[in-house]
Amino acid sequence: MPSEPVPAFDPERFRREGRAIVDWIADYWHAVAEKPVQSPVKPGWVRAQLPPQAPEQPEQLDAVLADLDRVIVPGLTHWQHPGFFAYFPASTSGPSILGELLSAGLGVQGMLWATSPACTELETHVLDWLRELLGLPDRFASTGTGGGVILDSASTGLLTAVVAARQRAAGSDVRDDDTSHSRQLVAYASAGAHSSVEKGLRIAGISRQWLRKIATNAHGQMDADRLASAMDADAQAGRIPFFVAATVGTTSSGAFDPVPLIAAAARRHGAWLHVDAAWAGAAALCPEFRGPIVAGAEAADSWGFNPHKWMLVNFDCHTLWVADRGPLVQALSMKPDYLRNAATESGAVIDYSDWQVPLGRRFRSLKLWLTLRMIGAAALRQRIRDHVLWATEFAGWVRDDPRFEILAEPSLSLVCFGLRSGDEASAALLDRVNGEGRVLLSSARIGSRHALRLAVGGTLTRREDVETAWKELSRLA
Ligand SMILES: *Cc1c(COP(=O)(O)O)cnc(C)c1O
């Protein structure tokens, strides 16, 4: 029986429907500013609109688009709304999305160099570009012992660093059946570090008991003296201090840990130093912000940030650099017989499945490549400068209003503030402001205070939108 072309893979149908989807997205971007930022739907509303069973027969794209408008859009919190200031905005851009589309369209798996050489080499190359743009030290360049890899998220980057650190601590002659260390491994991070540190350690089998959360000072920075004492005490008790996570730009308040001091303590104990710059890292594109962001990086074993937060690359895109890829590859390399190939055996290529938890991998470097090429470093820098400037102006308005107070020194484009009348009043104000639907802010605990957080970084956000946020706050306070 002659076979029909599979309808799922008909190039002409794809051309037609693809254009319709691109048009739909462009219309969405035109309209998004008019929508309430936060979805008003109640739990279960979206599912209640959907049929209980999957369709047996194919439906037309028009029917799907109609349901996008009817069911999906009302159920969205619009992360690309210009009034989105919550958490850390997840920026995106046309070039990045087109890179994402190309990746899906090519449909290659880049687990080995041999399974798609361009997928591996473009990634290595673009991460060398980005390393240089950020002013990260040479030790992270792929031309030496190090190099960069694209992972899905900062949480995965942390986990990946932990397993490399564990490998190094166990010694290079560790055998697969040598699962237990006679000496306990201990990890360190500040009390203000992201929850992904504890989660990554937990996944790696290092329980909460062996994570020392080091106290922070009044500015939310890790106290390096306390870190040094904790590491010394553990070493004296016969334990192995093996991993330290420093944060450049904490999630709550944007605090910068003193990485050079932390690096000195880590070095004394031979512990792996990972720097989590998930959000703030993008600002290292600008020489005037770079100093404190890359400080101490020359002593770090791994350093990661999320271009998907503040660098116009759509989620997901975490970039992780290591100074020595040896322990990472030792920890994660699996070479079953069905993956054997001459290029791997030659030792002359990178097989990125050795640098990550999964085997398969997407061609994520395309979206970074298109973003860097079609937007350019100069425009990426300008955007970050604008955001920092607008956040600084916003902080000035907060300071000038006697009803409000700044609760943490503004950091880059993040401002944490509250009402002088107290935490309850601040929380109630946040509900009222978010309830109006024109802007969305989030909150965080800063010391003993409940702070409102405004993070400028949205793709479509303009200065007027930051002004709107202030006017809404001021009107509803
Ligand atoms: C956002 C953030 C993370 C987690 O990011 P994911 O990529 O979503 O895992 C980790 N650390 C810091 C400091 C962050 O701001």
XYZ file of C-alpha atoms in Angstrom, residues 257-423:
167
model
C 28.040 38.034 48.650
C 31.739 38.984 49.154
C 33.005 36.439 46.611
C 36.760 37.187 46.955
C 36.638 36.544 50.730
C 34.481 33.464 50.249
C 36.911 32.226 47.596
C 39.813 32.524 50.039
C 37.990 30.372 52.615
C 36.982 27.825 49.970
C 40.529 27.613 48.648
C 41.965 26.904 52.114
C 39.791 23.800 52.337
C 39.951 22.780 48.682
C 36.166 23.267 48.432
C 34.452 23.887 45.106
C 33.217 27.465 44.729
C 30.076 27.961 42.658
C 28.842 31.473 41.898
C 25.105 31.858 41.319
C 24.580 35.059 39.333
C 21.246 33.896 37.901
C 19.709 37.341 37.598
C 22.524 39.885 38.076
C 24.951 38.139 35.715
C 23.434 39.788 32.641
C 24.433 43.228 33.942
C 28.105 42.237 33.611
C 27.611 43.045 29.923
C 27.983 46.689 31.017
C 31.539 47.562 32.117
C 30.227 50.040 34.703
C 28.285 47.293 36.557
C 30.721 44.458 35.940
C 33.256 44.881 38.772
C 31.204 43.562 41.708
C 29.457 40.945 39.548
C 32.613 39.162 38.383
C 34.673 39.927 41.507
C 36.272 36.706 42.710
C 35.288 34.820 39.541
C 38.979 34.114 38.869
C 38.889 31.860 41.961
C 35.528 30.210 41.208
C 35.199 26.652 39.939
C 31.840 27.325 38.322
C 29.857 30.424 37.490
C 26.336 30.545 36.098
C 23.621 32.984 35.078
C 20.285 32.974 33.267
C 20.158 34.792 29.923
C 16.441 33.976 30.192
C 16.033 36.468 32.998
C 17.460 39.760 31.793
C 19.146 39.174 28.423
C 16.223 38.814 26.020
C 16.614 35.068 25.557
C 13.368 33.220 26.139
C 13.125 30.562 28.833
C 14.897 28.177 29.140
C 18.536 29.212 28.926
C 20.994 28.923 31.792
C 24.689 29.285 30.980
C 27.190 27.552 33.234
C 30.964 27.867 32.956
C 33.482 25.621 34.672
C 37.191 26.273 35.112
C 38.045 22.563 34.893
C 35.732 20.298 32.976
C 37.552 17.186 34.293
C 35.498 16.447 37.439
C 32.258 17.396 35.666
C 32.865 14.933 32.842
C 34.064 12.273 35.276
C 30.889 12.663 37.301
C 28.444 12.637 34.400
C 30.001 10.767 31.482
C 28.300 7.533 30.478
C 29.458 5.814 27.314
C 27.253 2.810 26.599
C 28.243 0.770 23.526
C 25.376 2.190 21.437
C 26.905 5.673 21.671
C 30.444 4.701 20.714
C 31.912 6.662 17.827
C 35.268 7.631 16.378
C 35.020 11.335 17.245
C 34.446 10.612 20.939
C 37.282 8.109 20.964
C 39.646 10.606 19.359
C 39.249 12.792 22.466
C 39.155 15.849 20.206
C 35.493 16.781 20.706
C 33.090 17.833 23.460
C 30.173 15.495 24.074
C 27.796 17.745 25.976
C 25.818 14.861 27.443
C 28.904 14.507 29.675
C 28.210 18.003 31.057
C 24.573 17.570 32.071
C 22.092 15.254 33.774
C 19.972 14.176 30.758
C 21.369 12.382 27.744
C 19.403 14.161 25.006
C 19.738 17.869 24.491
C 18.106 20.657 22.534
C 19.875 23.013 20.152
C 19.503 25.894 22.631
C 22.510 27.843 21.411
C 20.504 28.902 18.340
C 18.389 31.264 20.408
C 21.435 32.752 22.077
C 23.153 33.077 18.698
C 20.195 34.771 17.038
C 19.751 37.093 20.039
C 23.411 38.138 20.054
C 23.571 38.536 16.281
C 20.235 40.203 15.592
C 20.083 42.433 18.679
C 23.773 42.928 19.344
C 25.661 43.474 22.578
C 25.298 47.272 22.392
C 21.485 47.148 22.523
C 21.515 44.501 25.253
C 23.729 46.803 27.337
C 21.564 49.841 26.671
C 18.501 47.994 27.863
C 20.160 47.024 31.139
C 21.354 50.612 31.638
C 17.841 51.906 31.058
C 16.375 49.453 33.545
C 18.927 50.334 36.225
C 18.274 54.026 35.629
C 14.479 53.647 35.867
C 14.761 51.536 39.029
C 17.017 54.213 40.523
C 14.434 56.869 39.673
C 11.720 54.722 41.220
C 13.780 54.322 44.409
C 14.086 58.119 44.501
C 10.282 58.529 44.378
C 9.932 56.001 47.208
C 12.513 57.859 49.309
C 10.839 61.213 48.699
C 7.451 60.021 49.951
C 7.253 60.070 53.765
C 4.694 57.221 53.771
C 7.235 54.835 52.240
C 10.687 53.543 53.090
C 13.427 51.661 51.259
C 14.026 48.294 52.959
C 17.194 47.179 51.166
C 19.758 49.211 49.272
C 18.521 49.123 45.632
C 20.547 46.640 43.591
C 20.790 47.168 39.818
C 17.135 47.164 38.709
C 15.626 45.736 41.910
C 13.992 47.913 44.579
C 12.668 46.555 47.906
C 10.476 48.917 49.883
C 7.485 49.114 52.185
C 5.111 51.366 54.044
C 6.345 52.957 57.253
C 3.004 52.120 58.825
C 4.033 48.462 58.884
C 4.107 45.076 57.220
